[in-house]
XYZ file of C-alpha atoms in Angstrom:
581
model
C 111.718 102.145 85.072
C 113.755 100.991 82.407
C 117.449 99.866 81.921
C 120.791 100.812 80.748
C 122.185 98.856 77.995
C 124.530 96.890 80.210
C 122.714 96.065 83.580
C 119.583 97.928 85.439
C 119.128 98.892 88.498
C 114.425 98.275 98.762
C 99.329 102.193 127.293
C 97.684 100.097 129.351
C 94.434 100.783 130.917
C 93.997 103.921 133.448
C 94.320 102.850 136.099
C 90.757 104.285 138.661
C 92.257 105.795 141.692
C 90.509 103.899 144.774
C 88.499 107.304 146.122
C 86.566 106.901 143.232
C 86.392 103.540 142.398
C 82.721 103.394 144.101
C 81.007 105.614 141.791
C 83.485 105.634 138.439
C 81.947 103.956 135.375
C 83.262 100.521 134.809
C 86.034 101.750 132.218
C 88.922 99.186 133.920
C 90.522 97.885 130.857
C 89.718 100.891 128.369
C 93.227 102.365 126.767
C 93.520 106.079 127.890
C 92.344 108.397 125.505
C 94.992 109.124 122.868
C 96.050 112.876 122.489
C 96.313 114.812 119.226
C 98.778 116.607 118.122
C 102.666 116.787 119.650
C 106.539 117.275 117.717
C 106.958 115.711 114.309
C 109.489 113.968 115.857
C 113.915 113.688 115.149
C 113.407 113.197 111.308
C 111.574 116.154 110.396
C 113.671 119.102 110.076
C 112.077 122.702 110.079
C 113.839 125.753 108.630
C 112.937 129.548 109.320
C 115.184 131.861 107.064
C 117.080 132.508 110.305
C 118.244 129.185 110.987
C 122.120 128.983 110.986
C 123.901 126.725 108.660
C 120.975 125.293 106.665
C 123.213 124.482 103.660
C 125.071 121.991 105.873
C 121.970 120.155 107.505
C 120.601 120.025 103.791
C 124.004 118.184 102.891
C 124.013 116.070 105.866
C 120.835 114.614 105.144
C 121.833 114.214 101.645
C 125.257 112.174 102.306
C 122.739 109.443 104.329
C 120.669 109.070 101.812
C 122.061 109.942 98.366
C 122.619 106.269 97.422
C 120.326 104.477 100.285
C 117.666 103.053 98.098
C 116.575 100.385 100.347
C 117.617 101.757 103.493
C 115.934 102.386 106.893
C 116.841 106.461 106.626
C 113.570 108.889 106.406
C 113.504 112.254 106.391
C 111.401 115.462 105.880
C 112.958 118.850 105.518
C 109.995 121.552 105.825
C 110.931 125.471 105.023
C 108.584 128.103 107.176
C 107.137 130.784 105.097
C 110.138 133.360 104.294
C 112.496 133.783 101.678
C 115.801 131.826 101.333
C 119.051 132.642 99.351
C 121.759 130.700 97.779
C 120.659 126.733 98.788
C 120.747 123.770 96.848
C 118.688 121.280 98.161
C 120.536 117.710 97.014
C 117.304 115.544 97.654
C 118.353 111.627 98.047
C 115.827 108.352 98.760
C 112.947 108.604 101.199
C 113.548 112.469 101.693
C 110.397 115.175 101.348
C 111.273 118.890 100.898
C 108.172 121.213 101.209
C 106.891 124.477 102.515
C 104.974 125.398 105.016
C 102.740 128.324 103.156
C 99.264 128.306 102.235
C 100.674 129.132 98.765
C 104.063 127.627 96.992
C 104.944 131.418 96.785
C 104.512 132.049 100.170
C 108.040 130.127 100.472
C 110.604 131.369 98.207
C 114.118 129.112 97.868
C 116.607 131.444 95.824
C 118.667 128.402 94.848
C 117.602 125.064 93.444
C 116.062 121.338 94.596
C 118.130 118.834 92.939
C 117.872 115.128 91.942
C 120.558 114.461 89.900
C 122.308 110.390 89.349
C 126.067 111.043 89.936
C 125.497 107.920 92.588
C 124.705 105.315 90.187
C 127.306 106.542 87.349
C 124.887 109.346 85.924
C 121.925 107.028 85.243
C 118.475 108.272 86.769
C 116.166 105.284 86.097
C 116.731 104.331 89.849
C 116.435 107.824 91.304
C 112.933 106.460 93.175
C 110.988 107.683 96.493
C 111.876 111.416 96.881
C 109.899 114.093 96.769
C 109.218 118.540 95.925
C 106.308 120.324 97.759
C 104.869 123.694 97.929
C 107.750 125.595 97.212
C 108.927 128.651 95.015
C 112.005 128.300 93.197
C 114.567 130.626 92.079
C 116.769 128.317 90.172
C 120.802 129.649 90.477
C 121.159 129.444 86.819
C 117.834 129.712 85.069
C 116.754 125.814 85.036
C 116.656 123.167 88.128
C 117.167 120.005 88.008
C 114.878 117.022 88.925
C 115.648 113.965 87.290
C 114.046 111.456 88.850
C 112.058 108.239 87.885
C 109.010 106.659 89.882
C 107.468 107.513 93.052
C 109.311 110.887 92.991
C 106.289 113.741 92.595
C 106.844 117.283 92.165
C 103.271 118.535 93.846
C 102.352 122.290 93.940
C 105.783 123.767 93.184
C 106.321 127.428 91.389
C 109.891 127.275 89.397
C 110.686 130.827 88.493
C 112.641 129.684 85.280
C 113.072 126.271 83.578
C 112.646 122.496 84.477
C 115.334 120.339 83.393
C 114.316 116.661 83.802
C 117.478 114.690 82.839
C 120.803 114.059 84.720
C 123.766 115.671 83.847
C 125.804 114.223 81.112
C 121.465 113.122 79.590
C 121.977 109.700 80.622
C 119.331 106.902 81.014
C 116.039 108.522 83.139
C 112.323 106.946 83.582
C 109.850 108.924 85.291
C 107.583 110.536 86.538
C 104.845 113.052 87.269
C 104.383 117.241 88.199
C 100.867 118.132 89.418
C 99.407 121.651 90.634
C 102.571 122.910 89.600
C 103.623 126.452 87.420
C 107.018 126.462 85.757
C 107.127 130.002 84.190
C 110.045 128.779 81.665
C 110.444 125.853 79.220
C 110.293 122.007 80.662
C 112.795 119.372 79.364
C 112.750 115.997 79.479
C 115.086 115.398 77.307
C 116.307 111.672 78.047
C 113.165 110.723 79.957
C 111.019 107.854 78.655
C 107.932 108.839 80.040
C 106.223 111.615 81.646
C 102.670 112.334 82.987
C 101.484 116.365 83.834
C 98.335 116.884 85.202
C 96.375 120.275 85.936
C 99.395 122.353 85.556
C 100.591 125.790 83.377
C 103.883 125.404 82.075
C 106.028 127.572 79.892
C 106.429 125.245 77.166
C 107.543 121.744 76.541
C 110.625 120.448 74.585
C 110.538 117.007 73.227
C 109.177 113.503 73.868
C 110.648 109.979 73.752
C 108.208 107.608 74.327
C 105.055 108.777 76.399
C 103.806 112.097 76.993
C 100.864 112.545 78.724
C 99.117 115.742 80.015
C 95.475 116.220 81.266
C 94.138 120.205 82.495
C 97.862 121.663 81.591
C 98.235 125.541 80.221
C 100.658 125.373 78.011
C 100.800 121.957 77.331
C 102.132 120.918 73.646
C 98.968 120.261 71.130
C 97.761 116.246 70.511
C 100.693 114.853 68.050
C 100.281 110.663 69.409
C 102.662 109.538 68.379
C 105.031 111.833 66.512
C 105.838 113.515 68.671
C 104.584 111.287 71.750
C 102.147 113.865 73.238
C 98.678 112.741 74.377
C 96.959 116.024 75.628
C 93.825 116.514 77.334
C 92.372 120.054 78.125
C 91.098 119.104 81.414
C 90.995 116.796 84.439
C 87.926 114.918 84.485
C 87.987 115.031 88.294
C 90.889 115.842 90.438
C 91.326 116.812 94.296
C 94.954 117.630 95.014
C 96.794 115.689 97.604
C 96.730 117.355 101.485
C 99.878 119.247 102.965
C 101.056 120.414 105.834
C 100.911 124.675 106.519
C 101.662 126.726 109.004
C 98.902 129.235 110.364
C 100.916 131.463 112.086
C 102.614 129.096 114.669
C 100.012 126.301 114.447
C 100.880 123.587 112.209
C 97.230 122.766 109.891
C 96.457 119.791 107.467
C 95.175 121.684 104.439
C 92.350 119.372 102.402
C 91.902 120.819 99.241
C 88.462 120.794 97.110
C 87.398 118.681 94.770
C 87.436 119.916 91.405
C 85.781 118.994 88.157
C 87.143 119.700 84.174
C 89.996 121.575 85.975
C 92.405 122.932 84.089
C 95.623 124.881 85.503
C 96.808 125.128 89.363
C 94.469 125.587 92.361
C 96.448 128.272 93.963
C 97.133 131.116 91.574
C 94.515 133.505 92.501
C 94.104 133.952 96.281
C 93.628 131.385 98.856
C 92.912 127.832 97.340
C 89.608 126.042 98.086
C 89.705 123.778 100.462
C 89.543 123.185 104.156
C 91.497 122.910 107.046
C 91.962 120.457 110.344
C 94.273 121.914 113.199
C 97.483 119.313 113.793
C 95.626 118.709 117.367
C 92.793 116.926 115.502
C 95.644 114.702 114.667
C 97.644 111.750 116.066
C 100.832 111.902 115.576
C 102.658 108.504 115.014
C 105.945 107.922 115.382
C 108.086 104.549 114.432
C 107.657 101.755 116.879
C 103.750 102.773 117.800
C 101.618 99.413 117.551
C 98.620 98.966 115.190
C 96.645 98.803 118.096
C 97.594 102.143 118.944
C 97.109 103.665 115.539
C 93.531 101.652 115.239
C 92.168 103.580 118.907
C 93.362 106.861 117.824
C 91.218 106.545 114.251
C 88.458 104.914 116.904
C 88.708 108.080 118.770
C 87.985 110.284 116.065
C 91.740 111.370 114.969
C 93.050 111.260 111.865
C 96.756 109.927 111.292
C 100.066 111.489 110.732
C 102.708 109.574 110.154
C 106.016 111.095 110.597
C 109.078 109.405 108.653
C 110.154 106.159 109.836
C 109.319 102.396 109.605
C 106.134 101.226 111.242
C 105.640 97.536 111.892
C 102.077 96.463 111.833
C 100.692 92.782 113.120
C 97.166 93.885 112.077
C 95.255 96.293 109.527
C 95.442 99.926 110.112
C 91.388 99.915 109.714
C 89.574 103.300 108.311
C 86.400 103.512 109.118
C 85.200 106.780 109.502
C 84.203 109.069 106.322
C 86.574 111.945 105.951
C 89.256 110.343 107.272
C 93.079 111.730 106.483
C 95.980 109.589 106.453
C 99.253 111.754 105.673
C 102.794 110.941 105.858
C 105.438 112.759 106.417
C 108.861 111.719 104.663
C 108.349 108.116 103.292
C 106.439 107.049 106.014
C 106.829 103.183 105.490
C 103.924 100.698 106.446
C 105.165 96.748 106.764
C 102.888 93.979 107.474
C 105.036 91.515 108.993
C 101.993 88.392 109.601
C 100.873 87.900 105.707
C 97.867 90.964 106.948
C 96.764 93.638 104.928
C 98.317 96.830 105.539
C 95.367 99.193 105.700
C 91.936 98.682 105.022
C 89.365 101.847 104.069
C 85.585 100.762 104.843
C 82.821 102.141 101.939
C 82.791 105.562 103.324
C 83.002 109.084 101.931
C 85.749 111.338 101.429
C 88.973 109.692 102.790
C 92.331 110.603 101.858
C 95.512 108.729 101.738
C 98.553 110.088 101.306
C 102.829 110.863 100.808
C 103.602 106.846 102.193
C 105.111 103.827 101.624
C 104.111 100.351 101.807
C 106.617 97.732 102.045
C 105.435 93.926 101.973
C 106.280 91.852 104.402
C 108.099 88.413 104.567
C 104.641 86.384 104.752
C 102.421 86.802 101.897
C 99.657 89.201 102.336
C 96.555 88.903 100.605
C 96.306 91.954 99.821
C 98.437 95.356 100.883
C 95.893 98.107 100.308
C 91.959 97.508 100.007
C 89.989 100.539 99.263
C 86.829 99.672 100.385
C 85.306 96.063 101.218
C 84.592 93.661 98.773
C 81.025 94.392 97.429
C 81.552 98.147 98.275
C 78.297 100.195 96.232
C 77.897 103.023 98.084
C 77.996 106.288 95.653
C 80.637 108.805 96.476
C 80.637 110.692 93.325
C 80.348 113.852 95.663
C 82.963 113.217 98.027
C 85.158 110.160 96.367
C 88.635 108.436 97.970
C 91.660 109.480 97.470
C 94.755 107.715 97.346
C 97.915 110.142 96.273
C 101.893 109.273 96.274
C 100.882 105.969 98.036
C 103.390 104.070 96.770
C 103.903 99.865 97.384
C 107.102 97.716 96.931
C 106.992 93.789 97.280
C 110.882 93.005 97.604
C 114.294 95.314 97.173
C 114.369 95.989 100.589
C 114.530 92.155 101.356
C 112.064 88.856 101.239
C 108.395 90.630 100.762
C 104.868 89.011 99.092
C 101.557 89.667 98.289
C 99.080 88.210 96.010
C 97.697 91.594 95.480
C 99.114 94.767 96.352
C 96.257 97.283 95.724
C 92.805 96.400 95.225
C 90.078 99.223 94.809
C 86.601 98.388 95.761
C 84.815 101.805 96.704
C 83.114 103.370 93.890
C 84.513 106.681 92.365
C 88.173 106.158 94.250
C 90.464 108.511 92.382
C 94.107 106.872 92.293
C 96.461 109.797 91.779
C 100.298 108.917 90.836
C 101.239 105.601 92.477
C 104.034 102.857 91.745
C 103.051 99.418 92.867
C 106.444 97.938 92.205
C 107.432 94.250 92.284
C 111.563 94.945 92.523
C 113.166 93.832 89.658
C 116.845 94.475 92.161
C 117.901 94.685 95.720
C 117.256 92.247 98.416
C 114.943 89.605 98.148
C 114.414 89.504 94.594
C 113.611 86.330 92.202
C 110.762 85.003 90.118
C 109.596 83.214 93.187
C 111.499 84.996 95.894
C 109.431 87.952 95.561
C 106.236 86.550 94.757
C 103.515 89.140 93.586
C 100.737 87.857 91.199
C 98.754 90.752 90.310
C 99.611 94.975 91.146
C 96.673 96.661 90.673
C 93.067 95.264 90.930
C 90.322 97.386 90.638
C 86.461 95.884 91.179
C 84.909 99.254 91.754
C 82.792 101.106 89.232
C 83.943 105.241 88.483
C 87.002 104.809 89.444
C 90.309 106.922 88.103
C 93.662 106.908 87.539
C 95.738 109.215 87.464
C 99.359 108.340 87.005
C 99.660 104.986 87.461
C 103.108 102.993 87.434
C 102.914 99.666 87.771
C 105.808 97.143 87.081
C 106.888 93.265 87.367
C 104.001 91.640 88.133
C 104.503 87.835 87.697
C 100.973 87.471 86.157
C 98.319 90.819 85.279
C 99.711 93.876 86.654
C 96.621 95.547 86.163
C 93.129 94.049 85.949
C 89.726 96.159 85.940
C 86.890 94.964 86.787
C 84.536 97.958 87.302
C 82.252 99.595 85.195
C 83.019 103.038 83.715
C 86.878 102.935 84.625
C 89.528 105.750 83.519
C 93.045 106.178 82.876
C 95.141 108.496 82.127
C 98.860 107.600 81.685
C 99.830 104.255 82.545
C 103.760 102.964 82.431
C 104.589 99.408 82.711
C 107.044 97.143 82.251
C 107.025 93.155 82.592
C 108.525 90.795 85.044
C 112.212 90.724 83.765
C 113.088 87.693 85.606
C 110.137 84.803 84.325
C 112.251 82.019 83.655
C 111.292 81.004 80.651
C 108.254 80.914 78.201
C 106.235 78.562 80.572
C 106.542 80.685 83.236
C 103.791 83.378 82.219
C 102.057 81.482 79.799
C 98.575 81.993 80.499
C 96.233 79.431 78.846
C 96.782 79.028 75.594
C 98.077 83.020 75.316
C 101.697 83.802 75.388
C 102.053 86.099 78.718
C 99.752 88.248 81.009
C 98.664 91.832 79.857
C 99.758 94.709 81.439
C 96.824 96.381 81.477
C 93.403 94.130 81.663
C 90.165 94.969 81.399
C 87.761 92.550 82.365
C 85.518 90.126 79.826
C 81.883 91.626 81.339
C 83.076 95.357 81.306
C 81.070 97.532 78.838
C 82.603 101.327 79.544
C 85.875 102.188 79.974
C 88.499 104.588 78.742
C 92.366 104.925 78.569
C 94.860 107.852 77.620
C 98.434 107.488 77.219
C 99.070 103.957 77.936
C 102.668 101.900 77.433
C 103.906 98.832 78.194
C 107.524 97.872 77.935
C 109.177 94.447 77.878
C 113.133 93.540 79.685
C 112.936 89.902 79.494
C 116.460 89.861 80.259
C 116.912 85.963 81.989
C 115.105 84.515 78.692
C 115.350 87.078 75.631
C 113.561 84.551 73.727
C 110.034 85.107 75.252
C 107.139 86.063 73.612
C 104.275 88.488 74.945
C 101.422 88.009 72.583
C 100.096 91.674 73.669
C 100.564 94.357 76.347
C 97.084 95.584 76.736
C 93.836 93.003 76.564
C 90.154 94.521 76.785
C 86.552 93.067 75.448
C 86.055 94.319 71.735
C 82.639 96.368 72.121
C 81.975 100.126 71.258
C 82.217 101.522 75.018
C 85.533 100.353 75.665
C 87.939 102.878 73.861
C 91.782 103.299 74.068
C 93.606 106.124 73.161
C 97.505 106.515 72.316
C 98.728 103.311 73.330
C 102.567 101.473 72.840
C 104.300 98.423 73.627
C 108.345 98.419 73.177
C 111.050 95.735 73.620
C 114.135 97.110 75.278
C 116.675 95.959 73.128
C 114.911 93.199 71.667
C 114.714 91.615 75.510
C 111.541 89.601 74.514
C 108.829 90.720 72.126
C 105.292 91.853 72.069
C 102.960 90.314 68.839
C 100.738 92.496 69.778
C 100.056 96.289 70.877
C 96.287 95.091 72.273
C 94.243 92.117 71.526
C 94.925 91.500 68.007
C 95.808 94.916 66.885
C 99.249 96.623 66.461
C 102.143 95.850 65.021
C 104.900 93.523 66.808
C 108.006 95.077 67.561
C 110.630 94.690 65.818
C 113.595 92.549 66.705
C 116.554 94.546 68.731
C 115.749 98.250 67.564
C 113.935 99.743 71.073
C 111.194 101.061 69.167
C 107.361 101.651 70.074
C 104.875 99.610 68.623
C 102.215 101.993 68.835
C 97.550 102.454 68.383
C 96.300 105.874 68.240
C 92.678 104.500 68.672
C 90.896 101.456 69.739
C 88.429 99.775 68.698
C-alpha cells in the first residue's frame, strides 16, 4: 500500500452412567466426541431471491463496517443460487460476499459489488480485508466498481460488462489481485499501482502504472516490461484454486478444486469444475470463543475446520496433522495468539488447504505465526502440494502485536496464493519497536510458489528464501516507513535489508513481476542500497523488476545487488531491470 502525498493511512469428559460403569471401557476423562456440521452462526447472512428487504441488510452491514478497519465486526453475506435484481452490494472491512453455486453463473446479481473510498476522503490505498466470490454480475451501468488495495481478492467472479478498479474521483489506490475470474468487458485500473491476474480471461486491459503482472490470463495485454508495466505469462506453472462453500440442493458442501498444471483461463467455463467435494457434516464448525483445545480434538477426530467470522483467541497452536486437511474461513475469520505461540502449525503432510482468514499477532511475541510444515520438512508433495490462499497476517493496527516471523514455509512444493503479511505502518500499536516484526516471509522449503505475494514493513528482510527451486510471480513491497534513522536498518556494512532475499547457497530460483517501494517518511534521508539481493550464478534469474521512492521518502542505490539505476531524487519514478543476471 502506498501513500497520499500528505499523510497515509487493525466439554468436559462424559460422564459413564453407573449401570454401565462395570463393563464400559475406561474412557473417564476423554472429551465427548465433537459433532460436524451445525448453523454458520449470527454473522453469516444467507439470501434466497425471495428474501424481503435484502438491499437494507446489505446496507446495514455496510454502515458497521464501511470505515472499521481495525474493528472486531465480521461478516459473510452468501447469495443461494437464483437470480437477483437491482442490489448494490457496498462491501466494507472484514466482509465476504459469495455465492452459493457450483458455478459463478449459477448466481446472478443484476446490480453491482462495490468498494469504493468515500470513507477515507476518496483514497483507496486503505480499502484492505474484503472480499468477491463466486458470483455473476450484471453491473447497473456497464462497469462495477472494486477499488480496493491488499488482502481484498476477487476469486471466481463472472462480470457481465467492465471492471473499474479505481475510486471515484481516480484518487490514490494500491492493490490487489482477480483469480479464476471472466470479465467479458474491458478492466481498468486506472490509478492503481499494482495489480496481479492469474488464470483468468478478460476482455481487455487499459493501462498500467507501476506493476502489472498476469500469469494463465486470456486476454491479457502482450509482454511490454516496462513501458507499459505488463509482465505476462501464458500460463500458471501450477495452480489449485482456493475451496468455497456451495449449496447441493439444501446441503451446504466444501468444494476442493483440482490441481492444475500450465493452466491457462478459468476452471469453470465448461461444465462442472474438477474437483471434489466434503459434505459441511465432515466439518466442525467453530464459532468465536471455542478454545484451541477444542479446535485441536475436532482435527484429532478426523474433521476439518470451518471457521465462521469472528475473533478466536488461541493459548496454543491450532496443530494440522492429518494430510488433506481443509481449513476455511468464513468472513475474516481472525486467529490471535495471545501467549507469544504460533498460531497454526501444518505437519509435512499432503494436500492441506488453508484458507479466506486472518491472523492477528498477539501482544507477546510469537516466534512464528504460521509454519507450513516442521523445520526439516522433505517429504515430496509435488502431487498433492499445500495450499495457503487469502491467508492474510497483521502484526499491529489493531493494537500492541509481535512476531519474529510471521510466515515461515517448510513443506516442499507449498503453493502460497495471494497473501499480505503486513507489519502496520497505522492504527493501534504501531512504532519501530512497538510493533516489532523482524522478518515477513521465510521460506526454507524447496518447490515452493508464490503467487501474489504482498509483503510490507518488515523492520529487517521481509522476504528471505532459502529453498531450492523457488518461484514468484508478482511480489509488492514496501519498507518499514518508521526506522528511525540510518542506523536503524543498517545491516552490516550494507545500507538496509532487501525486500526480497534469496539466500547465499541457493542455485535455482525464478521471479516475475517484482517491486519494491520505499516511504521513509520519519527520516527522508535514508538510504536503501537495493530492494532485491540474490547470489550472482546462472540459475537464479529475475524478470521485470522495480524499486521506487515515494516522493523522494528515502532512496534505493540499487534495483538488485549492484544492478539498476538509483532513483532519482523526489520524482516517484521506477527504477526498473527487465532481466537478471
Amino acid at each position: 500500500m502506498s501513500p497520499s502525498p500528505l499523510s497515509r493511512r487493525t466439554v468436559l469428559g462424559a460422564a459413564v452412567p453407573t449401570a454401565l460403569a462395570l463393563s464400559a471401557p475406561p474412557s473417564w476423562g476423554r472429551p465427548r466426541a465433537l459433532p460436524g456440521g451445525g448453523d454458520l452462526g449470527p454473522n453469516v447472512l444467507v439470501f434466497d431471491p425471495n428474501t424481503p428487504d435484502i438491499q437494507a441488510k446489505l446496507d446495514a452491514v455496510f454502515a458497521r463496517q464501511e470505515s472499521a478497519q481495525f474493528g472486531t465486526g465480521r461478516y459473510a453475506l452468501l447469495f443461494k443460487p437464483g437470480t437477483y435484481h437491482g442490489l448494490n452490494a457496498q462491501l466494507g472491512f472484514y466482509t465476504s460476499i459469495a455465492g452459493l453455486g457450483l458455478s459463478p453463473d449459477d448466481t446472478t446479481i443484476n446490480g453491482d459489488v462495490t468498494v469504493d473510498a468515500g470513507w477515507f476522503g476518496g483514497n483507496a490505498t486503505q480499502n484492505f480485508w474484503r472480499s468477491a466470490e463466486n458470483l455473476a454480475l450484471v453491473p447497473a451501468n456497464g462497469t462495477n466498481r472494486w477499488a480496493v488495495a491488499q488482502a481484498a481478492p476477487f476469486r471466481r467472479m463472472h462480470v457481465r460488462g467492465g471492471l473499474n478498479l479505481a475510486p471515484s474521483g481516480y484518487g490514490w489506490a494500491s492493490g490487489g489481485y482477480i483469480a479464476d475470474s471472466r470479465v467479458d468487458g474491458q478492466i481498468g485500473p486506472y490509478s492503481q499501482q499494482q495489480w496481479y491476474t492469474r488464470d483468468s480471461a478478460i476482455g481487455g486491459w487499459l493501462n498500467g502504472v507501476w506493476n502489472m503482472v498476469f500469469s494463465g490470463v486470456e486476454g491479457a495485454p502482450a509482454q511490454s516490461f516496462p513501458n507499459p508495466p505488463y509482465t505476462t505469462l501464458d500460463t500458471t506453472p501450477v495452480s489449485r484454486e482456493k475451496p468455497f462453500l456451495y449449496l447441493s440442493g439444501t446441503e451446504y458442501r466444501v468444494f476442493l478444486p483440482s490441481l492444475r498444471t500450465n493452466a491457462r483461463g478459468v476452471t469453470w467455463g465448461n461444465g462442472t469444475p474438477r474437483g471434489t467435494s466434503l459434505p459441511l457434516s465432515r466439518f466442525y464448525v467453530a464459532k468465536p470463543g471455542v478454545s484451541a483445545a477444542t479446535l485441536n480434538q475436532a482435527l484429532a477426530q478426523g474433521l476439518h475446520l470451518l471457521l465462521t467470522p469472528g475473533i478466536y483467541h488461541l493459548d496454543r497452536p491450532i496443530l494440522v496433522n492429518r494430510a488433506d486437511t481443509v481449513v476455511l474461513g468464513l468472513g475474516y475469520a481472525t486467529l490471535v495468539p495471545d501467549n507469544g505461540v504460533t498460531a497454526l502449525k501444518v505437519a509435512d503432510v499432503d494436500g492441506v488447504r488453508l484458507a479466506g482468514f486472518l491472523i492477528d499477532a498477539g501482544p507477546v511475541n510469537s516466534a512464528s505465526l504460521l509454519e507450513v510444515g516442521p523445520s526439516g520438512a522433505w517429504r515430496d508433495h509435488a502431487m498433492n502440494p499445500t495450499t495457503v490462499q487469502d491467508v492474510f497476517i497483521r502484526i499491529g493496527g489493531a493494537g500492541p502485536g509481535k512476531a519474529t516471523t510471521s510466515m515461515v514455509v517448510n513443506n516442499r512444493h507449498t503453493i502460497v496464493d495471494h497473501t499480505w503479511v503486513w507489519r502496520a505502518d497505522h492504527g493501534e500499536g504501531v512504532g519501530w519497536e512497538t510493533n516489532r516484526a523482524d522478518h515477513g516471509v521465510v521460506v526454507n522449503g524447496s518447490d515452493v510458489l508464490a503467487t501474489g505475494l504482498f509483503v510490507e514493513h518488515f523492520n529487517k528482510y521481509d522476504v528471505q528464501w532459502f529453498g531450492e527451486r523457488g518461484r514468484t510471480i508478482f511480489f509488492q513491497n514496501e519498507k518499514a516507513y518508521d526506522a528511525p534513522n540510518q542506523a536503524a536498518i543498517q545491516n552490516g556494512a550494507v545500507k538496509g535489508y532487501a525486500a526480497y532475499r534469496v539466500g547465499d547457497a541457493v542455485t535455482t530460483h525464478e521471479g516475475w513481476g517484482l517491486g519494491s517501494y520505499c516511504y521513509y517518511n520519519v527520516d527522508p534521508t535514508i538510504v536503501q542500497h537495493h530492494g532485491f539481493a540474490a547470489p550472482n550464478r546462472p540459475g537464479v534469474r529475475f524478470h521485470d523488476l522495480l524499486v521506487v521512492s515515494l516522493g523522494g521518502n528515502g532512496q534505493y542505490e540499487h534495483v538488485i545487488n549492484e544492478t539498476g539505476a538509483a532513483t532519482s531524487g523526489t520524482s516517484t519514478v521506477p527504477s526498473t531491470v527487465v532481466s537478471y543476471p
